XYZ file of C-alpha atoms in Angstrom:
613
model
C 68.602 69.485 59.002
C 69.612 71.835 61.795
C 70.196 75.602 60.661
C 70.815 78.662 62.541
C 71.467 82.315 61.307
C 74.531 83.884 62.050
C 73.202 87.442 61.599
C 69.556 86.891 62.338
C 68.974 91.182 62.538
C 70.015 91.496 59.344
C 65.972 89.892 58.345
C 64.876 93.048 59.521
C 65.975 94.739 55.660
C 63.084 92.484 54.522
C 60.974 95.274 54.735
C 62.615 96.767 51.517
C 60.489 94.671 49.513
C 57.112 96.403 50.165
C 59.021 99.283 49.842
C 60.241 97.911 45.965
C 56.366 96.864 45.196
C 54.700 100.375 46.264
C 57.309 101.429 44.108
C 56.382 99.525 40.960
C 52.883 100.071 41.414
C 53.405 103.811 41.533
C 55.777 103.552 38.282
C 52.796 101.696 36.082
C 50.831 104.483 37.328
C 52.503 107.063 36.418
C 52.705 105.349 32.794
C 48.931 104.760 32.472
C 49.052 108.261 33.114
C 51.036 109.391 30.695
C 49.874 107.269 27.878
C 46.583 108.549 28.624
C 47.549 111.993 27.956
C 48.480 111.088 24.442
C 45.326 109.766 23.627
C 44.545 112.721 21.352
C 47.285 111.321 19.456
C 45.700 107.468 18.552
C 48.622 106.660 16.454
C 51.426 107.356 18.585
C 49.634 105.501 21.737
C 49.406 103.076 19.999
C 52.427 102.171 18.630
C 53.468 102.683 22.307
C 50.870 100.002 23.501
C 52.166 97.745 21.120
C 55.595 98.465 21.923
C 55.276 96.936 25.609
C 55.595 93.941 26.485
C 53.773 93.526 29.619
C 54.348 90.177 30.948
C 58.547 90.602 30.504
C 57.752 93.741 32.175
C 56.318 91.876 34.855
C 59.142 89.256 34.925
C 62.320 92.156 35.770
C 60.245 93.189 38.224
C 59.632 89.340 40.238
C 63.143 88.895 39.136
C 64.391 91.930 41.356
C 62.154 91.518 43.990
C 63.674 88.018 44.346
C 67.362 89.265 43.757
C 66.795 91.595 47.111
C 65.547 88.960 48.694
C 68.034 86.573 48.486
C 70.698 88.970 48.746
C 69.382 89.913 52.429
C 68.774 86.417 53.316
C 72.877 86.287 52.443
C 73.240 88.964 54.631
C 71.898 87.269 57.606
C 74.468 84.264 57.229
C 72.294 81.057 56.826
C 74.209 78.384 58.520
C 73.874 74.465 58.561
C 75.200 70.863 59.109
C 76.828 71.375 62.454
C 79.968 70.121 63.020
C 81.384 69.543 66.547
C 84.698 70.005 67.852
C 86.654 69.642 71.207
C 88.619 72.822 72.816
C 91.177 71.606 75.333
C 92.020 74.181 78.052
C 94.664 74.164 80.942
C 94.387 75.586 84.234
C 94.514 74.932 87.787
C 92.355 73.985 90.887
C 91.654 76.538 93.427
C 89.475 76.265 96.661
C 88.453 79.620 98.228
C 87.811 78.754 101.758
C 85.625 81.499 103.908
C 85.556 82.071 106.968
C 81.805 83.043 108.060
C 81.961 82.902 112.130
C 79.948 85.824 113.599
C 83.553 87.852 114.530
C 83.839 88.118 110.852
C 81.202 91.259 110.936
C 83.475 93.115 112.714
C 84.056 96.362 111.095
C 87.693 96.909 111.743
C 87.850 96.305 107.823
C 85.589 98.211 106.402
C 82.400 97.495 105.539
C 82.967 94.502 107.454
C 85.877 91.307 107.470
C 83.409 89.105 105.889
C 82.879 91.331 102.813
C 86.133 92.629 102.595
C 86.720 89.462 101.810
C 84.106 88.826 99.620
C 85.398 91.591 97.627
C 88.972 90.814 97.673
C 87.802 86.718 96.127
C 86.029 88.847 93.837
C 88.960 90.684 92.335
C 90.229 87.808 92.402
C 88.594 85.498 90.382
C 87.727 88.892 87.906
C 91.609 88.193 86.394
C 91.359 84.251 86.613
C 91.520 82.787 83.109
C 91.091 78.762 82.597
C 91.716 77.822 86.516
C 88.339 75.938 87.933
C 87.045 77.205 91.146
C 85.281 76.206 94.024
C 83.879 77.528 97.076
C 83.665 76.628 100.792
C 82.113 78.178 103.760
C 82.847 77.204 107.586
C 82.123 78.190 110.886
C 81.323 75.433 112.992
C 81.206 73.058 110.583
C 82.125 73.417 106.521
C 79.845 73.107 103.190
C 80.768 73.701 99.721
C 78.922 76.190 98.109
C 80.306 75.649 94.711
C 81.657 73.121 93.521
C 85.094 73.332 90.835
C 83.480 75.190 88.136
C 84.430 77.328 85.058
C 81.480 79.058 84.838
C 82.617 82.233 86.992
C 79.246 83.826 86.959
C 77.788 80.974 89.034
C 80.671 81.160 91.437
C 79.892 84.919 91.560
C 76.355 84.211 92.397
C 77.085 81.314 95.198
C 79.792 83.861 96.585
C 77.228 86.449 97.072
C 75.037 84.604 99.158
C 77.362 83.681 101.369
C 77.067 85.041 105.558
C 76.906 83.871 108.933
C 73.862 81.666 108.054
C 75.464 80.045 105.106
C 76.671 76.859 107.893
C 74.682 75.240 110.949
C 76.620 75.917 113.102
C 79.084 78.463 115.344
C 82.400 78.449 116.070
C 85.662 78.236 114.012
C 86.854 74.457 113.031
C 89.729 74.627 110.676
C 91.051 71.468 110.806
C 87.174 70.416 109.841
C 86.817 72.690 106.994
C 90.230 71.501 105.157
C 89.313 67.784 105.724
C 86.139 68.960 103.730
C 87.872 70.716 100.647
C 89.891 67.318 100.582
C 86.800 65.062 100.573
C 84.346 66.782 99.013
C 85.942 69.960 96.930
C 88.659 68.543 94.978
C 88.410 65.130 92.919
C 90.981 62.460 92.759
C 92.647 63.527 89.323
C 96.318 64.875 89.807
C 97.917 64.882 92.954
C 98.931 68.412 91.936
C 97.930 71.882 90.146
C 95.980 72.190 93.453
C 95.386 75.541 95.779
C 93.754 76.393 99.015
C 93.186 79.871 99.924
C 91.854 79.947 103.328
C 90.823 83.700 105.029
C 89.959 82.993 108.542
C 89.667 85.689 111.707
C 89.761 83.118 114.499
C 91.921 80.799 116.577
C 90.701 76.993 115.978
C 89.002 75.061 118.372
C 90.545 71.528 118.508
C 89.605 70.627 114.949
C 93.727 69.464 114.477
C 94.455 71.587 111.472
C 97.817 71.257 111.280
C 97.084 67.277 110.858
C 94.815 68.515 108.765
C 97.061 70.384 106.433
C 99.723 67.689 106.625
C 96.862 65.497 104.451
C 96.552 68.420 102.080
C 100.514 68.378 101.522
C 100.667 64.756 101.342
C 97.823 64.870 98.641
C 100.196 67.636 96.524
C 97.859 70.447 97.593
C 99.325 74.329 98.002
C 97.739 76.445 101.494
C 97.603 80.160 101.122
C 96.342 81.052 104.545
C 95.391 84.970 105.154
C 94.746 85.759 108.566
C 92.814 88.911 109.501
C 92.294 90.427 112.696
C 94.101 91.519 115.755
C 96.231 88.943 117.204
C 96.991 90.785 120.616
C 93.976 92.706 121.770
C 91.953 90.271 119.640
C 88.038 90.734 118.560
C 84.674 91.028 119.970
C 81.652 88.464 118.458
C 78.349 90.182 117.427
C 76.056 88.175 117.550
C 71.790 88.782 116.233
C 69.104 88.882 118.904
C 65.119 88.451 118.162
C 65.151 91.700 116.857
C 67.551 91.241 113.542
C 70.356 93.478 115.368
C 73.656 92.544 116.382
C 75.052 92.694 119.634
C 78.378 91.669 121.972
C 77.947 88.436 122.483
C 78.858 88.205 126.895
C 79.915 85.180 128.765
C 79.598 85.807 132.448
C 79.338 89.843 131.750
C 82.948 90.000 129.889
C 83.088 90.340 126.415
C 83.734 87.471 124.458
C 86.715 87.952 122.050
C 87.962 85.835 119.139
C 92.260 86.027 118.757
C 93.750 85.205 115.682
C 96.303 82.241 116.390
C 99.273 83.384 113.347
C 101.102 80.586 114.881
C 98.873 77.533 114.087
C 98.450 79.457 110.700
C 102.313 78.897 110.182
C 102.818 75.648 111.046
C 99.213 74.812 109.011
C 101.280 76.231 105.581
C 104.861 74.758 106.539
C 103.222 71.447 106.145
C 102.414 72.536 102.222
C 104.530 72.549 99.522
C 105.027 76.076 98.983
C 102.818 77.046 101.147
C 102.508 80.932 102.527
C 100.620 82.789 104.989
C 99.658 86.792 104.892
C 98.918 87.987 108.001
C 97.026 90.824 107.026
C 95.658 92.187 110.763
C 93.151 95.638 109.948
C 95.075 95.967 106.914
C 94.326 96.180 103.418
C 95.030 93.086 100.806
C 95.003 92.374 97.212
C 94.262 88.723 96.779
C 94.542 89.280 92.825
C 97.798 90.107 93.260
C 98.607 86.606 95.465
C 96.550 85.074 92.644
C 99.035 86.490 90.197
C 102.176 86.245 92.149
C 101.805 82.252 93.552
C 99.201 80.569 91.332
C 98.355 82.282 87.978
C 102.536 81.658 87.040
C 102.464 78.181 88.547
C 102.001 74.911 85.861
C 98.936 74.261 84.445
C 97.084 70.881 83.844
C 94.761 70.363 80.569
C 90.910 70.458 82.132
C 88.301 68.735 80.889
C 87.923 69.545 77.266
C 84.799 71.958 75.944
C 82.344 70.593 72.801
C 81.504 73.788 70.607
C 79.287 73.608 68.087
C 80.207 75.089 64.627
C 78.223 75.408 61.521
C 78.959 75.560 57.889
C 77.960 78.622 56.701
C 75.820 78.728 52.865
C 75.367 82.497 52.179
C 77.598 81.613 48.851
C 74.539 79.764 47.411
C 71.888 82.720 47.687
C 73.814 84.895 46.452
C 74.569 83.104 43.035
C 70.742 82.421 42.494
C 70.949 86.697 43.378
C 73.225 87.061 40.451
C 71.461 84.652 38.039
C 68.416 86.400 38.836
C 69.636 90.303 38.018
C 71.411 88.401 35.421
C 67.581 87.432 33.559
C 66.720 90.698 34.348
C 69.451 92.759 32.734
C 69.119 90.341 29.462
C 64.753 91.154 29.413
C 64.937 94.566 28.351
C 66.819 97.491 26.986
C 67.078 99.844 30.003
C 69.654 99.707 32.254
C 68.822 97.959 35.472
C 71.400 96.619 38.364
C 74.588 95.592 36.698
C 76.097 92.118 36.410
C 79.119 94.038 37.789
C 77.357 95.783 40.719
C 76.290 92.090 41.691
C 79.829 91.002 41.568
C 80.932 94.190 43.486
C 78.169 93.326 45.968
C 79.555 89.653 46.358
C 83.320 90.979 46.941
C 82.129 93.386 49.069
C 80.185 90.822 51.941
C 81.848 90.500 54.485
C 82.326 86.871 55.203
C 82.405 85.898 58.823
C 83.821 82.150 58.107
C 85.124 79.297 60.479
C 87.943 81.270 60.493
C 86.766 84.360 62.011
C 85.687 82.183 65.053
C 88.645 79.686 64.901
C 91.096 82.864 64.987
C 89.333 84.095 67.888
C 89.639 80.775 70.011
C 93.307 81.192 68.985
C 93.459 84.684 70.420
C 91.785 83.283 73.344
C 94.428 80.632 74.045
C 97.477 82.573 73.737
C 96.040 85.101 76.336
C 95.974 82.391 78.447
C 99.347 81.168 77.750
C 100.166 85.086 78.251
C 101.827 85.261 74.861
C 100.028 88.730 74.523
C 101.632 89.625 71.136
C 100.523 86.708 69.379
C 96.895 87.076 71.161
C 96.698 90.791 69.421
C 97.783 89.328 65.981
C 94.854 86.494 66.363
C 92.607 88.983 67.268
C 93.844 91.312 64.913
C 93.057 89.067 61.720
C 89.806 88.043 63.045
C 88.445 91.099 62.895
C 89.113 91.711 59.431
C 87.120 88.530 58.644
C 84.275 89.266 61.141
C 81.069 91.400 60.478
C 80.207 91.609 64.162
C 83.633 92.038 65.675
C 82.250 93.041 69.411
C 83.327 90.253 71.718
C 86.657 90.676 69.240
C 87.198 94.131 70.554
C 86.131 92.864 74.176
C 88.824 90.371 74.472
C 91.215 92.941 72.764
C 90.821 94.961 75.493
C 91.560 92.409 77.994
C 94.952 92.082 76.630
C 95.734 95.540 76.528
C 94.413 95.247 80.692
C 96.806 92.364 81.502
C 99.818 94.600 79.504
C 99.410 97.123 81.651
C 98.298 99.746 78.877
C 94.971 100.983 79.922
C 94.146 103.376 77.535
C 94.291 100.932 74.886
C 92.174 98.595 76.912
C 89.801 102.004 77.698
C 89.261 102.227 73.448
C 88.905 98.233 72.587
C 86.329 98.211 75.356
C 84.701 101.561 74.050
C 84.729 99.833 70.670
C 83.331 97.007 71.939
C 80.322 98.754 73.588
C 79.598 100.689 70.165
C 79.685 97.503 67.924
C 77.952 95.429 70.435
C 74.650 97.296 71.351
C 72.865 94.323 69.393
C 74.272 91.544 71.559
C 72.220 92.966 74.304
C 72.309 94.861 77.599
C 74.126 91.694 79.483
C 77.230 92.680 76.810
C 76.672 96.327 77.124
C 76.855 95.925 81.284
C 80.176 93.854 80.973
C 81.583 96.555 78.220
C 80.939 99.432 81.202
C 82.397 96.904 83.383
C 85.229 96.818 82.171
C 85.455 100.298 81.594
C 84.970 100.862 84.896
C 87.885 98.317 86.002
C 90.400 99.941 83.423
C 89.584 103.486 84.850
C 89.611 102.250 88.571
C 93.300 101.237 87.492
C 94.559 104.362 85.910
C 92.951 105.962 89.529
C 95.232 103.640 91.269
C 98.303 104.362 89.201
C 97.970 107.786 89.029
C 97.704 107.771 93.212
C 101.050 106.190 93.009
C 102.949 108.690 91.131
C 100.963 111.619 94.004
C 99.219 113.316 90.829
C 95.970 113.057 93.341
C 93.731 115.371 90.777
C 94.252 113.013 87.694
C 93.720 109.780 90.546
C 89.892 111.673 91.604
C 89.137 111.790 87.929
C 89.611 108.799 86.961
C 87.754 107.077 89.991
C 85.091 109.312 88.961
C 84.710 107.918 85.775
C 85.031 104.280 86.739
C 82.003 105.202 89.617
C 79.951 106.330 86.069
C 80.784 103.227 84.352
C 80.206 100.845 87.448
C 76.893 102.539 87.321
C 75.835 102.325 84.144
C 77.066 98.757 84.105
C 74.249 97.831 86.817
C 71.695 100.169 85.014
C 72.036 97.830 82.190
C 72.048 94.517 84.068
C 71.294 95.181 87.824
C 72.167 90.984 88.342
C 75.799 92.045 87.584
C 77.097 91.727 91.435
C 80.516 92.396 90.159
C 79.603 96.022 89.509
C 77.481 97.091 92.350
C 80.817 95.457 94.503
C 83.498 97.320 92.526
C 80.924 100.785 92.082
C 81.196 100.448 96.070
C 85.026 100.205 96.284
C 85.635 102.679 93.593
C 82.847 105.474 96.034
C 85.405 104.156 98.576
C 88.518 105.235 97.393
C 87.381 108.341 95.661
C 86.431 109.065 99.585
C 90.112 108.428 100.476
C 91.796 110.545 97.784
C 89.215 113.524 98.286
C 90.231 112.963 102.004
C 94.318 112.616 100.942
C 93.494 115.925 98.609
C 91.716 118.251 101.386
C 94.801 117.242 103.549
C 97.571 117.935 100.950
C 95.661 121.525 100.340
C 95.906 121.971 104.037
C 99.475 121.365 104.544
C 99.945 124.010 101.509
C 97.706 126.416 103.041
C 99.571 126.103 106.511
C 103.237 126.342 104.517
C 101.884 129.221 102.603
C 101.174 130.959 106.196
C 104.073 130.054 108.098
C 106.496 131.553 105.352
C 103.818 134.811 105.221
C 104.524 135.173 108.684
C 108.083 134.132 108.545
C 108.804 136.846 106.002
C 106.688 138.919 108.244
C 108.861 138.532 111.187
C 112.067 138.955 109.014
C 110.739 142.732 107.432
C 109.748 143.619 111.113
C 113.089 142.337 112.745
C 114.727 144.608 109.901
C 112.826 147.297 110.840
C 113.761 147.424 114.623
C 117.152 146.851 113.221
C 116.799 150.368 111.677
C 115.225 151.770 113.866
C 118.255 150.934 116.717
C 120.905 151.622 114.300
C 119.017 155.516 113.663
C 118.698 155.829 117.583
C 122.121 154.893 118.444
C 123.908 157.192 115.653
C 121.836 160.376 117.434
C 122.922 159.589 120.424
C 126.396 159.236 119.333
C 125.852 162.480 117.517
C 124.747 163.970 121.005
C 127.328 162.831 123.028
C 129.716 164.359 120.586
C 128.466 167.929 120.230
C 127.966 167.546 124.309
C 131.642 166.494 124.199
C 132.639 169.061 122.293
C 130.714 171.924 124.290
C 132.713 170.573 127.249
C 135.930 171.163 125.538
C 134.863 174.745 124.498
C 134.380 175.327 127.819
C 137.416 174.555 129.249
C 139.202 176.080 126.309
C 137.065 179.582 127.776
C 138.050 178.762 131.363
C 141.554 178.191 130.505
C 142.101 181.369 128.696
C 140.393 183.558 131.495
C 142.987 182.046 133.989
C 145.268 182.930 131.438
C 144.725 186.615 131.337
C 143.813 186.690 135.350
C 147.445 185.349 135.559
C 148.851 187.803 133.385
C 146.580 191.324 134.784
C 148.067 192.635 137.471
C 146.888 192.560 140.982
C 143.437 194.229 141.452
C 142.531 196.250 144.254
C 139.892 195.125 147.488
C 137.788 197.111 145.259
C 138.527 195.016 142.171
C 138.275 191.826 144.154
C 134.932 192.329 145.059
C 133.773 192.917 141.280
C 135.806 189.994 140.401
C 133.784 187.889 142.701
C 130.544 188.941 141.507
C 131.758 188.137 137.932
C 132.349 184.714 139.047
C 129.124 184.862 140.926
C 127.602 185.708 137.652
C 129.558 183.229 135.704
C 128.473 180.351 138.104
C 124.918 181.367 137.756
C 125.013 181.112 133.846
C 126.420 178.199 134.084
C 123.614 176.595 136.264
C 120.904 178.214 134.278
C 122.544 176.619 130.722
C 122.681 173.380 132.781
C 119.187 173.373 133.541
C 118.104 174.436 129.848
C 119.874 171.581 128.764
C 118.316 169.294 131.348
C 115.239 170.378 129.922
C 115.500 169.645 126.298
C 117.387 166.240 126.970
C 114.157 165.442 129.224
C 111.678 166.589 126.231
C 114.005 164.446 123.846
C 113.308 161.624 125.666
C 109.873 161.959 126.573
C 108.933 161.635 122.697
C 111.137 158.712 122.445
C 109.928 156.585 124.610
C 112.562 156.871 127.148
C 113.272 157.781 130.688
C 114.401 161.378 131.262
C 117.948 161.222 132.622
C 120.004 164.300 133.841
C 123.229 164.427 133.609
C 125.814 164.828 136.177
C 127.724 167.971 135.601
């Protein structure tokens, strides 16, 4: 009879029981003791020695002993006659088809086109659910890496050791490498529920791939073709010399460059049924999203169904021989020992992780797949009630909340998951920070869509912690060294996109200083031409009227010449030197005012002008 424990830590309590017999043995101790002590009273010891009945004594004690045990054996969740049962999933074929020519190291995508791409089939298959997967490598010639698979972590593995060397041969057959996913990749069930996504960098060299893809349409099969590279200017080919480095590989002393042929790529995914082609250049690409947006929505066929193995759990039947056992023991004696209602408490209380626990988690399981998210939640819900080690529960929980778009409830089920889960292991621990890690890289991408670029940096900050604790805990996790290097990545960009925001403040901060600047000194000069030209209006009117006092003197002397009578020669002469006199004055107040227009003008700044009197 095949057995298994459910909840084989929970054997570790066992070591209670040595705990219980030290325990007894220091109780009869401590009685020997004290009856000794009343041996100067013989008839009261001994009416205590007869009143004991050793071997019942000895009996509650077995019996509780026993009751423990069995109660932690319960505990652990003795399981037998397996049962087996068939889980039918849907899904779809898809065929990853990589490019691994030597042009593909060129760096115009960093760290290089071949693990861009790498990367971007790794996001990709890290939101595939239920679709089978294979992968092919070509160059020269094309060989299947892995073959259609739902084990993901193998795929993982096959993808990482894919480079140039992965094929025999160099160049860039297209038309060979489709013929090969045809023959060899996909098998003869369905003529539909079939993908191809092909990245390539080159132009083909008369492999015929648009014959090529004609067979794939003609056989039902979908090509998503993504071309990277420059199409005009096109790419050098690096090529390794003895040395292990990489050099320009030179035909006749000009560079040898590799052009990516967009047309042959078009009429290769016209001949599909619903084919498309992304012509992605130096640019960046999300082939999750594709996944999401042409194949994850498309129908689904059922795949071939998966045995599990379920057992019928028997905790039930220690625990009654438990209860019959305190039972005895609480009917041997007088003194009150564990309760017939603490056992029954202790029953109730279990928790009892049943076929249904499991069977509501498969259900869970299914409608995430069939995206009914709601109805996933309420599975999962209700089997954690029913489960005593609800970690994967809280794992898959938070893969809901990640496909809903609601990342901090995906941030706690994971977080929950990691706390309840650190017995399953560090492999579970290192996908719990994994996830963590993908849920915060998120919120860093959504928060550098709305521009808040402070919230973006600290949440790819925290995704770079979890990515590394994730391949502390299991450093074959490939998945999290690759994503720990994107997240470093863009937490480069957005320090980058910060550091050029805070410039452009800095320099709009300056320009309106000195803006405002130049306003208060323009104002200034205003004032300053508005004071000068008010004193020289005040000038010119005091000079003005000077002038008019003047006249107003000359005009009444002519006045009273005209009305004195006739002077003498004598008289004429004296007149004359009057006027004399009078002229002189005049001169001499001219030149005093010359003087203190000149002086005036000297401490403004200005050049001395006399004035024409």
């Amino acid at each position: 009879m095949k057995g298994i424990w459910q909840s084989l830590p929970m054997l570790n309590l066992l070591w209670i029981l040595p705990l219980l017999v030290a325990l007894f043995i220091f109780d009869a101790q401590r009685r020997r003791s004290l009856i000794a002590r009343l041996s100067a009273l013989p008839d009261i010891q001994t009416k205590l020695l007869q009143s004991v009945n050793k071997t019942a004594r000895h009996w509650k004690k077995n019996l509780i002993l026993l009751a423990v045990a069995l109660i932690i054996i319960a505990l652990a969740r003795p399981s037998w006659n397996p049962t087996r049962r068939e889980i039918n999933r849907k899904g779809r074929d898809v065929v990853f088809v990589l490019d691994v020519s030597k042009s593909m190291l060129a760096d115009d995508l960093k760290p290089s086109r071949l693990e861009r791409a790498k990367i971007a089939i790794q996001d990709c298959l890290d939101i595939m659910e239920g679709d089978r997967a294979a992968l092919v490598a070509f160059a020269g010639n094309a060989v299947v890496k892995c073959p259609l698979t739902l084990d993901y972590g193998f795929f993982r593995m096959m993808l990482d050791d894919v480079d140039i060397n992965s094929v025999s041969r160099g160049g860039t057959m297209i038309g060979d490498a489709l013929r090969t996913v045809l023959n060899d990749a996909f098998d003869d069930q369905d003529r539909q529920f079939k993908d191809v996504i092909m990245i390539t960098d080159g132009e083909d060299q008369g492999s015929f791939p648009v014959e090529a893809a004609k067979k794939l349409g003609e056989r039902g099969v979908r090509l998503i073709a993504v071309g990277l590279g420059d199409e005009a200017a096109g790419t050098s080919i690096l090529t390794p010399n003895e040395n292990g480095q990489y050099k320009i590989l030179k035909y006749k002393g000009e560079v040898v460059r590799s052009r990516l042929d967009s047309d042959t790529l078009r009429k290769m995914v016209a001949e599909t049924p619903g084919g498309r082609y992304l012509p992605v250049s130096t640019g960046n690409f999300d082939l999750g999203n594709v996944y999401l947006n042409l194949i994850a929505s498309e129908e689904k066929r059922d795949l071939e169904a998966q045995s599990v193995e379920l057992y019928e759990e028997k905790f039930q039947i220690f625990l009654a021989f438990a209860l019959i056992f305190l039972v005895l023991e609480s009917l041997l004696g007088d003194r009150k020992r564990v309760s017939t209602a603490a056992a029954l408490l202790l029953l109730v209380s279990l928790p009892a992780w049943s076929q249904s626990a499991y069977e509501l988690n498969e259900l869970g399981n299914q409608r995430m797949d069939q995206e009914d998210y709601a109805g996933a939640l309420e599975a999962y819900g209700e089997a954690k009630e029913k489960s005593t080690e609800p970690a994967r529960i809280h794992y898959n929980t938070g893969l809901v909340h990640y496909r809903q778009g609601d990342l901090e409830a995906a941030q706690n089920a994971f977080h929950q998951a990691w706390e309840s889960g650190r017995t399953e292991g560090s492999e579970f621990e290192a996908l719990c920070k994994l996830a963590l890690g993908n849920s915060w890289f998120a919120e860093a991408l959504r928060q550098e869509s709305g521009q808040d670029l402070q919230k973006a940096i600290e949440a790819c900050t925290k995704s770079i912690q979890f990515y590394r604790e994730a391949t502390e805990r299991n450093p074959k996790l490939k998945t999290a060294q690759t994503n720990l290097d994107k997240a470093r990545l863009k937490l480069k960009k957005l320090l980058q996109k910060a550091k050029e925001e805070q410039q452009k403040q800095q320099q709009q901060q300056q320009e309106d200083k000195q803006e405002k600047k130049d306003g208060e000194q323009q104002k200034q000069e205003q004032q300053q031409q508005n004071q000068e030209g008010e004193e020289e209006q005040q000038k010119q009117e005091g000079e003005q009227e000077k002038q008019e006092e003047q006249k107003q003197e000359e005009g009444e002397q002519e006045e009273q010449e005209q009305q004195a009578p006739q002077p003498s020669e004598e008289g004429s002469e004296e007149k004359q030197e009057k006027e004399l006199e009078r002229e002189i004055r005049g001169i001499l107040d001219r030149e005093k005012e010359n003087q203190r227009q000149r002086q005036q003008h000297r401490q403004q700044g200005g050049v001395p002008v006399e004035r024409d009197w």
